[in-house]
């Protein structure tokens, strides 16, 4: 949590610091640009006065006279004033520095020495031009380097335009000096001077065109509408330029030289005004940007300070909140564990009431549709003599007895693929083959479980009763339909005649016996691993006569032989309990494993009844065991005679 709070806080501080740094850099660039512009204006003023001094010197050398000397001295004073106003001497901005340019004082000394020598007429006009041009070129280099270092992007066009105008002013000043020399001398005596003039014209036109492209404050000279004697200044200058370029002059003319000088001075003054207007625009923009940048920087600083001040309080609140959240999380985790335990208990109880898949559908608020199962095996059991127990025991004892018995049953049936449907009183109902189908194994699972439950009850000792618990079990196999009935206390119920038949098998059974229907018997008989015995035809309430069977246990050899049946499993009439009033046992042949009876025909006469060792009322046995053959039985019913009463043994297949 602390990290989650610190990360955005640090990010905000970092972003604010970045904007502050950017604002500081912008301010530094703006201050640098302002400093460069201030220096360029001061240096421009010095260049302007030095140009005027140079041109006046050329005019002085062209027409030596007291009037030009007075003008020249005035130029000396203007240059010295401009030199004194210069706030810095940019030695580091110039390369190839000469010794007289190292300091302002050395330059003043250097130019004063030249002025004194000029008074003695030690220089020619071209020498004078070369002297001042060298000085101006050095200063123009300073100006160029200073403006090249400015990095204020929003004003770079204006700065470039300003620089070009300054260069144009120098070009125009040099053109003024050369033109004065041309008219005062009646032409250029040296061919190189003529080339020099033409070169300056081309450089001027190039720089002035570039200045117009970078700033809309720079316009052609003709647009300034400056008139001289009713004629536009640009027309006058173009006329003089044509005379110089085409050399159409034959004699010196001081008057033309002065007239040219005055017009070019006016032209240079126009360039100076353009230079000043661009400089004012740059300073105005710098001031506007300065106010905007200062406002942004103030806001950024306030944000940074605010974040730094608030962060400790936020951290403290986060620590307190995190502690509370941790405490709440611990409590919530404990509650969640308890809730999960309770949910597991609830689910466990719910899964005991109905199948898991059905319970899951109910939990998802989905309707449970009825499902048809083609073949399942139903188990019913009850406790023999339970009515007597309830009369002899208290209700609490009855509950304890049933709880002990059914708890044992619940533990034992977990080993088999069966599903406990319900218990009603002492009745215990189990099914196999639902809700998960398992082929034909449902009959085997129920049979194995039934034998296991009988075995458990044989050794069961209860605290409240001393009698041995006896179960009566009934099994039946057939189709059923399952579904959930009701919304209050819903139960997973099994419907169909199969349930009724299984219940009839249980009620018509005997104590400690497993009573089977014919359908269940057929499935178990195919396995060949169960001890089965035919009971015979019974009249079942609501069903009529039904062939039923007994399940005694497991037999590795398969269904039992008649010999073992007679000695071990056959029940005599004295031992067998009476059936109910509605369910009367009908004498029938017993069924075990198919056994071929003897085929030797008896020679005894017909009549009488057959007992265990022979014919009842007869004189001769049919075989050593007193058992009739199939041929003997056919003879008894021959010719439509009334059949005798036969006493047949259980366990034999006829």
XYZ file of C-alpha atoms in Angstrom:
654
model
C 0.000 0.000 0.000
C 2.836 2.353 0.803
C 4.400 1.602 -2.556
C 1.112 2.217 -4.343
C 0.885 5.629 -2.690
C 4.550 6.542 -3.137
C 4.683 5.635 -6.828
C 2.056 8.160 -8.025
C 3.414 10.741 -5.570
C 6.938 10.331 -6.908
C 5.565 10.315 -10.443
C 3.726 13.590 -9.794
C 6.834 15.145 -8.264
C 8.941 13.899 -11.174
C 6.531 15.290 -13.761
C 6.305 18.593 -11.920
C 10.100 18.700 -11.610
C 10.388 17.986 -15.327
C 7.995 20.812 -16.158
C 9.847 23.053 -13.728
C 13.147 22.133 -15.336
C 11.651 22.758 -18.748
C 10.325 26.100 -17.540
C 13.703 27.029 -16.067
C 15.398 26.041 -19.308
C 12.895 28.120 -21.248
C 13.527 31.030 -18.922
C 17.275 30.631 -19.358
C 16.890 30.494 -23.153
C 14.644 33.528 -23.042
C 17.065 35.426 -20.816
C 19.912 34.436 -23.096
C 17.957 35.601 -26.136
C 17.124 38.825 -24.347
C 20.750 39.300 -23.435
C 21.817 38.588 -27.012
C 19.249 41.044 -28.368
C 20.323 43.701 -25.890
C 23.931 43.139 -26.834
C 23.078 43.117 -30.548
C 21.238 46.422 -30.179
C 24.194 47.961 -28.360
C 26.638 46.460 -30.858
C 24.349 47.543 -33.700
C 24.472 51.088 -32.423
C 28.271 50.909 -32.318
C 28.338 49.428 -35.833
C 25.956 52.146 -37.031
C 28.089 54.962 -35.662
C 31.276 53.305 -36.889
C 29.740 52.992 -40.364
C 28.802 56.667 -40.299
C 32.328 57.525 -39.163
C 33.807 55.452 -41.983
C 31.584 57.008 -44.637
C 32.175 60.492 -43.275
C 35.932 59.839 -43.359
C 35.667 58.812 -47.019
C 33.723 62.014 -47.718
C 36.295 63.988 -45.770
C 39.148 62.514 -47.811
C 37.161 63.159 -50.998
C 36.562 66.857 -50.281
C 38.994 68.204 -47.748
C 37.192 71.073 -46.119
C 36.197 72.507 -42.746
C 32.540 71.478 -43.162
C 33.269 67.768 -43.646
C 35.834 67.913 -40.849
C 33.146 69.209 -38.465
C 30.806 66.386 -39.435
C 33.618 63.867 -38.997
C 34.436 65.078 -35.478
C 30.762 64.788 -34.585
C 30.882 61.183 -35.785
C 33.912 60.570 -33.586
C 31.909 61.657 -30.529
C 28.916 59.452 -31.483
C 31.197 56.437 -31.933
C 32.903 57.018 -28.581
C 29.516 57.297 -26.860
C 28.294 54.067 -28.467
C 31.530 52.371 -27.437
C 31.128 53.540 -23.853
C 27.490 52.328 -23.729
C 28.533 48.821 -24.838
C 27.919 46.723 -21.691
C 30.362 43.938 -22.534
C 33.279 43.322 -24.778
C 32.705 39.894 -26.342
C 36.257 38.676 -26.845
C 35.207 35.023 -26.546
C 32.624 35.363 -29.302
C 35.200 36.119 -31.949
C 37.847 33.925 -33.452
C 41.219 35.103 -34.650
C 41.238 37.970 -32.191
C 43.750 40.720 -32.890
C 45.607 42.449 -30.073
C 43.748 45.752 -30.505
C 40.392 43.899 -30.062
C 41.259 42.153 -26.796
C 39.680 44.865 -24.616
C 37.509 47.901 -25.096
C 40.349 50.176 -23.988
C 42.792 48.686 -26.510
C 40.201 49.220 -29.283
C 39.625 52.819 -28.186
C 43.370 53.379 -28.238
C 43.632 51.712 -31.642
C 40.895 53.791 -33.269
C 42.130 57.040 -31.648
C 45.570 56.461 -33.116
C 44.010 55.986 -36.555
C 42.042 59.212 -36.240
C 45.219 61.138 -35.400
C 46.996 59.678 -38.392
C 44.017 60.536 -40.613
C 44.404 64.193 -39.603
C 47.913 64.121 -41.064
C 46.473 62.663 -44.292
C 48.517 59.497 -44.013
C 45.708 57.349 -45.535
C 44.053 57.107 -48.928
C 40.323 56.582 -49.414
C 40.739 52.860 -50.075
C 42.978 52.533 -47.039
C 40.316 54.245 -44.957
C 37.657 51.920 -46.319
C 39.828 48.891 -45.580
C 40.559 50.056 -42.004
C 36.959 50.585 -40.975
C 35.694 47.601 -42.949
C 38.065 45.319 -41.064
C 36.839 46.681 -37.743
C 33.199 46.370 -38.808
C 33.693 42.837 -40.095
C 35.113 41.811 -36.719
C 32.128 43.320 -34.903
C 29.696 41.761 -37.390
C 31.352 38.418 -36.603
C 30.685 39.073 -32.908
C 27.052 39.797 -33.699
C 26.672 36.712 -35.879
C 28.201 34.380 -33.260
C 26.100 35.873 -30.484
C 22.844 35.395 -32.396
C 23.878 31.928 -33.513
C 24.062 30.799 -29.874
C 20.494 31.768 -29.070
C 18.218 28.705 -28.759
C 14.851 30.290 -28.116
C 12.829 28.354 -30.653
C 9.664 30.479 -30.745
C 11.593 33.594 -31.881
C 14.196 32.115 -34.163
C 12.576 33.559 -37.297
C 12.485 37.062 -35.824
C 16.086 36.726 -34.638
C 17.249 35.574 -38.083
C 15.357 38.443 -39.717
C 16.946 40.896 -37.257
C 20.378 39.476 -38.043
C 19.818 39.807 -41.779
C 18.707 43.444 -41.414
C 21.860 44.219 -39.404
C 23.978 42.693 -42.173
C 22.001 44.661 -44.762
C 22.764 47.825 -42.859
C 26.486 47.061 -42.981
C 26.241 46.250 -46.695
C 24.369 49.495 -47.338
C 26.954 51.438 -45.300
C 29.803 49.957 -47.309
C 27.878 50.712 -50.505
C 27.453 54.306 -49.319
C 31.203 54.638 -48.754
C 32.108 53.089 -52.115
C 29.510 55.221 -53.941
C 30.866 58.353 -52.291
C 34.330 57.348 -53.453
C 32.972 56.701 -56.978
C 31.286 60.061 -57.399
C 34.053 62.067 -55.738
C 36.764 60.481 -57.898
C 34.782 60.292 -61.133
C 34.808 56.473 -61.089
C 36.705 53.499 -59.666
C 40.301 53.691 -60.661
C 40.968 50.125 -59.536
C 39.032 47.241 -61.206
C 38.946 45.374 -57.887
C 36.992 48.204 -56.300
C 34.341 47.935 -58.964
C 34.023 44.189 -58.314
C 33.889 44.918 -54.608
C 30.932 47.268 -55.108
C 28.988 44.802 -57.257
C 29.613 42.073 -54.693
C 28.191 44.268 -51.913
C 25.077 44.959 -54.037
C 24.463 41.240 -54.485
C 25.074 40.467 -50.793
C 22.671 43.224 -49.784
C 19.902 41.981 -52.088
C 20.328 38.430 -50.798
C 20.224 39.429 -47.116
C 17.313 41.833 -47.591
C 15.283 39.173 -49.428
C 15.980 36.660 -46.640
C 14.927 39.239 -44.015
C 11.610 39.707 -45.836
C 11.019 35.923 -45.813
C 11.585 35.597 -42.051
C 9.580 38.641 -40.906
C 6.580 40.530 -42.260
C 7.997 43.723 -40.729
C 10.592 43.853 -43.490
C 9.182 45.220 -46.753
C 10.708 46.554 -49.967
C 12.075 50.072 -49.660
C 9.520 51.325 -52.171
C 6.727 50.461 -49.717
C 7.984 52.917 -47.133
C 6.966 55.823 -49.411
C 9.975 58.065 -48.599
C 10.172 60.951 -51.057
C 13.085 63.180 -52.037
C 12.030 66.177 -54.085
C 8.828 64.342 -55.017
C 10.646 61.190 -56.103
C 10.611 57.901 -54.200
C 13.924 57.188 -52.451
C 14.220 53.739 -54.008
C 14.002 55.265 -57.488
C 16.797 57.723 -56.679
C 19.057 54.998 -55.265
C 18.402 52.701 -58.233
C 19.363 55.575 -60.577
C 22.669 56.134 -58.793
C 23.353 52.364 -58.738
C 22.898 52.177 -62.495
C 25.387 55.014 -62.966
C 27.945 53.222 -60.822
C 27.380 49.768 -62.323
C 27.421 51.047 -65.899
C 30.226 53.575 -65.164
C 28.418 56.361 -67.045
C 30.287 59.219 -65.374
C 33.320 60.996 -66.745
C 34.338 63.565 -64.170
C 34.463 63.874 -60.367
C 31.442 65.514 -58.754
C 31.525 66.381 -55.066
C 27.933 67.525 -55.299
C 26.831 64.106 -56.590
C 28.940 62.436 -53.917
C 27.225 64.433 -51.164
C 23.788 63.859 -52.705
C 24.485 60.112 -52.898
C 25.777 60.178 -49.341
C 22.637 61.898 -48.038
C 20.229 59.571 -49.867
C 22.079 56.427 -48.748
C 22.117 57.806 -45.186
C 18.347 58.136 -45.380
C 18.166 54.585 -46.769
C 20.334 53.283 -43.917
C 18.136 55.128 -41.416
C 15.124 53.216 -42.830
C 17.003 49.955 -42.308
C 17.801 51.088 -38.756
C 14.099 51.689 -38.088
C 13.292 48.232 -39.436
C 15.981 46.801 -37.164
C 14.547 48.619 -34.159
C 10.949 47.506 -34.918
C 12.064 43.865 -35.140
C 13.998 44.256 -31.890
C 10.929 45.768 -30.177
C 8.759 42.926 -31.423
C 11.283 40.391 -30.083
C 11.427 42.089 -26.689
C 7.638 42.282 -26.543
C 7.336 38.585 -27.313
C 10.038 37.780 -24.776
C 8.172 39.721 -22.112
C 4.915 37.956 -22.925
C 6.620 34.570 -22.829
C 8.348 35.547 -19.617
C 5.018 36.233 -17.889
C 3.590 32.944 -19.151
C 6.675 30.965 -18.170
C 6.855 32.599 -14.762
C 3.203 31.704 -14.148
C 3.808 28.091 -15.133
C 6.901 27.905 -12.981
C 5.046 29.341 -9.997
C 2.222 26.815 -10.436
C 4.741 23.979 -10.784
C 6.637 25.061 -7.682
C 3.371 25.326 -5.731
C 2.413 21.813 -6.859
C 5.788 20.392 -5.857
C 5.697 22.129 -2.473
C 2.084 21.045 -1.953
C 2.888 17.435 -2.789
C 5.932 17.452 -0.511
C 3.913 18.974 2.334
C 0.879 16.715 1.894
C 2.831 13.483 1.363
C 3.692 12.902 5.089
C 0.048 13.343 6.064
C -1.039 11.042 3.265
C 1.546 8.464 4.307
C 0.380 8.645 7.904
C -3.230 8.240 6.838
C -2.271 5.340 4.583
C -0.395 3.653 7.423
C -3.435 3.987 9.662
C -5.773 2.869 6.902
C -3.493 -0.043 5.992
C -3.405 -1.155 9.613
C -7.181 -1.034 9.777
C -7.448 -2.885 6.476
C -5.032 -5.541 7.704
C -7.025 -5.974 10.889
C -10.220 -6.133 8.906
C -8.592 -8.572 6.471
C -7.563 -10.849 9.336
C -11.078 -10.738 10.749
C -12.521 -11.241 7.274
C -10.191 -14.176 6.626
C -11.244 -15.767 9.907
C -14.899 -15.162 9.084
C -14.314 -16.555 5.609
C -12.746 -19.698 7.039
C -15.691 -20.132 9.370
C -18.062 -19.434 6.515
C -16.286 -21.993 4.342
C -16.480 -24.538 7.139
C -20.161 -23.843 7.551
C -20.632 -23.982 3.794
C -18.888 -27.347 3.671
C -21.106 -28.587 6.471
C -24.172 -27.230 4.716
C -23.093 -28.779 1.431
C -22.353 -32.036 3.204
C -25.824 -32.060 4.722
C -27.353 -31.085 1.411
C -25.415 -33.798 -0.441
C -26.669 -36.290 2.123
C -30.230 -35.235 1.392
C -29.927 -35.446 -2.380
C -27.323 -36.202 -5.070
C -24.505 -33.749 -5.613
C -25.461 -32.824 -9.178
C -29.078 -32.237 -8.170
C -28.026 -30.163 -5.162
C -25.674 -28.091 -7.347
C -28.520 -27.347 -9.739
C -30.725 -26.219 -6.854
C -27.931 -23.999 -5.486
C -27.645 -22.361 -8.913
C -31.407 -21.748 -8.770
C -31.951 -24.028 -11.738
C -35.005 -26.226 -11.991
C -34.444 -29.947 -11.609
C -36.289 -31.887 -14.286
C -37.485 -35.439 -13.748
C -35.067 -38.111 -15.027
C -35.900 -41.575 -16.298
C -33.698 -44.565 -15.457
C -34.316 -47.698 -17.484
C -33.016 -50.138 -14.866
C -32.068 -49.678 -11.222
C -32.169 -51.943 -8.181
C -34.147 -50.825 -5.127
C -33.390 -52.023 -1.581
C -35.887 -51.943 1.274
C -35.280 -53.186 4.801
C -37.056 -52.998 8.105
C -36.437 -54.269 11.613
C -38.356 -57.380 12.611
C -40.352 -56.777 15.783
C -39.845 -53.010 15.719
C -43.427 -52.477 16.914
C -42.665 -54.522 20.005
C -39.489 -52.474 20.610
C -41.358 -49.196 20.456
C -43.824 -50.464 22.997
C -41.111 -51.643 25.397
C -38.669 -48.715 25.013
C -38.990 -45.024 25.664
C -39.011 -42.656 22.639
C -35.475 -41.525 23.441
C -34.282 -45.127 23.528
C -36.020 -45.838 20.224
C -34.262 -42.874 18.650
C -30.910 -44.024 20.015
C -31.424 -47.574 18.740
C -32.383 -46.391 15.255
C -29.505 -43.909 15.221
C -26.972 -46.586 16.138
C -28.327 -49.014 13.539
C -28.661 -46.531 10.685
C -25.334 -44.872 11.468
C -23.718 -48.262 11.065
C -25.638 -48.769 7.811
C -24.545 -45.346 6.535
C -20.905 -46.210 7.187
C -21.147 -49.607 5.492
C -22.945 -48.454 2.328
C -20.160 -45.977 1.610
C -18.158 -48.947 0.288
C -20.666 -49.594 -2.501
C -21.958 -47.743 -5.525
C -25.346 -47.061 -4.008
C -27.404 -44.037 -3.043
C -29.356 -43.802 0.194
C -32.796 -42.491 -0.697
C -34.429 -42.112 2.713
C -35.358 -43.649 6.048
C -38.912 -43.729 7.335
C -39.195 -45.104 10.859
C -37.374 -48.431 10.831
C -37.514 -48.643 7.026
C -34.230 -48.087 5.168
C -34.336 -47.443 1.397
C -31.276 -47.605 -0.875
C -30.959 -47.579 -4.683
C -28.165 -48.355 -7.110
C -27.978 -47.236 -10.718
C -29.042 -43.692 -9.862
C -28.310 -40.845 -9.935
C -25.244 -42.190 -11.794
C -25.898 -45.060 -14.167
C -23.611 -48.075 -13.710
C -24.799 -50.653 -16.268
C -25.807 -53.967 -14.648
C -23.667 -53.470 -11.585
C -26.582 -51.976 -9.651
C -27.929 -55.476 -8.802
C -24.491 -56.708 -7.702
C -23.856 -53.598 -5.606
C -27.216 -53.900 -3.826
C -26.768 -57.672 -3.318
C -23.295 -57.227 -1.835
C -24.508 -54.403 0.363
C -27.499 -56.461 1.568
C -25.277 -59.369 2.566
C -22.894 -56.928 4.305
C -25.732 -55.332 6.297
C -27.051 -58.739 7.399
C -23.554 -59.670 8.534
C -23.188 -56.408 10.483
C -26.518 -56.883 12.238
C -25.514 -60.421 13.305
C -22.762 -59.019 15.540
C -24.433 -55.747 16.521
C -24.761 -55.098 20.262
C -26.992 -52.287 21.471
C -27.085 -50.743 24.933
C -30.833 -50.285 25.136
C -31.941 -53.750 23.999
C -30.606 -57.263 24.497
C -32.415 -58.960 21.644
C -30.621 -59.656 18.396
C -31.528 -57.203 15.626
C -33.107 -58.997 12.668
C -33.593 -57.427 9.256
C -36.142 -58.222 6.599
C -34.775 -57.182 3.183
C -36.467 -56.965 -0.198
C -34.887 -56.251 -3.599
C -36.355 -55.512 -6.988
C -34.917 -54.280 -10.296
C -36.768 -52.156 -12.811
C -37.315 -48.699 -14.297
C -37.877 -45.598 -12.159
C -38.258 -41.840 -12.478
C -36.462 -39.461 -10.115
C -37.092 -35.832 -9.299
C -37.179 -33.162 -6.605
C -40.613 -32.519 -5.199
C -41.655 -29.364 -3.387
C -39.937 -26.104 -2.482
C -40.112 -26.419 1.301
C -37.750 -29.125 2.541
C -37.279 -30.532 -0.978
C -36.468 -34.220 -1.230
C -34.969 -36.316 -3.987
C -37.650 -38.913 -4.597
C -37.846 -42.107 -6.635
C -41.127 -42.906 -8.362
C -42.430 -45.946 -10.167
C -43.873 -49.432 -9.750
C -40.333 -50.687 -9.119
C -40.360 -48.941 -5.736
C -43.695 -50.509 -4.804
C -42.533 -53.961 -5.896
C -39.292 -53.674 -3.895
C -41.347 -52.665 -0.853
C -43.597 -55.728 -1.378
C -40.505 -57.918 -1.567
C -39.470 -56.580 1.830
C -42.887 -56.937 3.524
C -43.347 -60.492 2.156
C -39.885 -61.597 3.227
C -38.621 -63.287 6.366
C -36.296 -62.305 9.188
C -32.615 -62.307 8.232
C -33.549 -63.136 4.648
C -32.965 -61.285 1.393
C -36.071 -61.587 -0.750
C -35.558 -61.116 -4.515
C -37.886 -60.526 -7.407
C -37.538 -62.478 -10.639
C -35.802 -59.542 -12.468
C -33.147 -59.150 -9.780
C -32.670 -62.918 -9.644
C -31.969 -63.121 -13.384
C -29.184 -60.513 -13.181
C -27.548 -62.179 -10.179
C -27.925 -65.658 -11.675
C -25.906 -64.588 -14.718
C -23.011 -63.654 -12.447
C -22.850 -67.209 -11.039
C -21.346 -66.016 -7.767
C -24.375 -65.905 -5.502
C -26.212 -68.588 -3.541
C -29.779 -68.285 -4.804
C -32.904 -70.340 -4.124
C -36.331 -70.200 -5.614
C -38.994 -69.498 -3.080
C -41.888 -69.996 -5.440
C -45.003 -68.232 -6.563
C -46.442 -65.727 -4.074
C -49.645 -63.767 -4.167
C -48.412 -60.194 -3.803
C -50.878 -57.493 -2.864
C -51.627 -55.360 -5.877
C -49.344 -57.470 -8.091
C -50.929 -60.927 -8.238
C -48.742 -64.024 -8.361
C -44.992 -63.361 -8.577
C -42.060 -65.750 -8.726
C -39.636 -64.792 -5.930
C -36.271 -66.035 -4.713
C -33.908 -65.992 -1.728
C -30.343 -64.677 -1.679
C -28.170 -66.495 0.878
C -24.634 -65.417 0.153
C -21.649 -65.678 -2.186
C -20.665 -68.937 -3.877
C -17.499 -69.178 -5.943
C -18.941 -72.290 -7.620
C -22.116 -70.452 -8.697
C -25.718 -71.269 -7.839
C -25.931 -74.065 -5.234
C -26.493 -77.760 -6.035
C -29.621 -79.617 -4.839
C -27.649 -81.745 -2.354
C -26.284 -78.727 -0.525
C -29.637 -77.055 -0.724
C -31.368 -79.961 0.974
C -29.010 -80.282 3.869
C -28.076 -76.633 4.477
C -30.550 -74.161 3.056
C -33.936 -75.829 2.625
C -36.453 -74.612 5.161
C -38.965 -76.970 6.677
C -42.581 -75.916 7.267
C -41.948 -75.916 11.011
C -38.978 -73.501 10.718
C -40.545 -71.183 8.178
C -42.566 -68.276 9.521
C -46.108 -67.940 8.305
C -46.674 -65.500 5.536
C -49.118 -62.637 5.823
C -52.821 -63.029 5.207
C -52.612 -61.296 1.858
C -49.536 -63.124 0.639
C -50.001 -66.939 0.550
C -47.190 -69.185 -0.595
C -48.098 -71.532 -3.456
C -46.259 -74.887 -3.733
C -43.871 -74.714 -6.621
C -40.707 -76.306 -7.876
C -37.564 -74.860 -6.317
C -34.812 -73.471 -8.513
C -31.104 -73.713 -8.117
C -28.547 -74.486 -10.713
C -29.846 -76.477 -13.615
C -29.530 -80.103 -12.550
C -30.435 -83.039 -14.750
C -32.620 -85.441 -12.796
C -32.385 -89.210 -13.371
C -34.085 -90.401 -16.557
C -34.749 -93.980 -15.353
C -38.469 -94.584 -15.293
C -40.056 -95.933 -12.154
C -42.144 -99.177 -12.240
C -44.427 -98.100 -9.414
C -48.009 -97.402 -10.007
C -49.288 -93.943 -9.990
C -51.145 -92.447 -7.159
C -50.447 -91.060 -3.728
C -48.128 -88.180 -2.847
C -44.320 -87.838 -2.960
C -42.429 -87.242 0.255
C -38.828 -86.768 1.123
C -37.909 -90.416 0.604
C -40.578 -91.643 -1.738
C -44.169 -91.719 -2.662
C -46.604 -91.032 0.143
C -49.085 -93.882 0.111
C -47.062 -95.959 -2.403
C -44.904 -99.051 -1.946
C -41.947 -98.610 -4.236
C -39.177 -95.853 -4.461
C -38.341 -94.400 -7.897
C -34.657 -93.995 -7.084
C -32.300 -94.209 -4.200
C -33.363 -90.784 -2.906
C -37.043 -91.331 -3.440
C -37.120 -88.666 -6.187
C -39.392 -88.984 -9.249
C -37.928 -88.598 -12.708
C -39.301 -86.368 -15.396
C -40.828 -89.413 -17.139
C -42.507 -90.401 -13.888
C -44.082 -86.990 -13.601
C -45.308 -87.165 -17.186
C -46.910 -90.517 -16.451
C -48.760 -89.068 -13.453
C -50.541 -86.564 -15.680
C -51.136 -88.998 -18.572
C -54.562 -89.600 -20.053
C -56.070 -86.588 -18.284
C -56.268 -88.293 -14.961
C -56.561 -86.258 -11.784
C -52.949 -85.536 -10.694
C -51.758 -86.775 -7.312
C -50.524 -84.479 -4.550
C -46.732 -84.308 -4.738
C -44.420 -83.275 -1.928
C -41.350 -81.952 -3.767
C -38.032 -80.717 -2.402
C -36.867 -77.119 -2.674
C -33.630 -76.559 -4.545
C -34.393 -78.827 -7.498
C -35.012 -77.555 -10.994
C -37.913 -79.267 -12.808
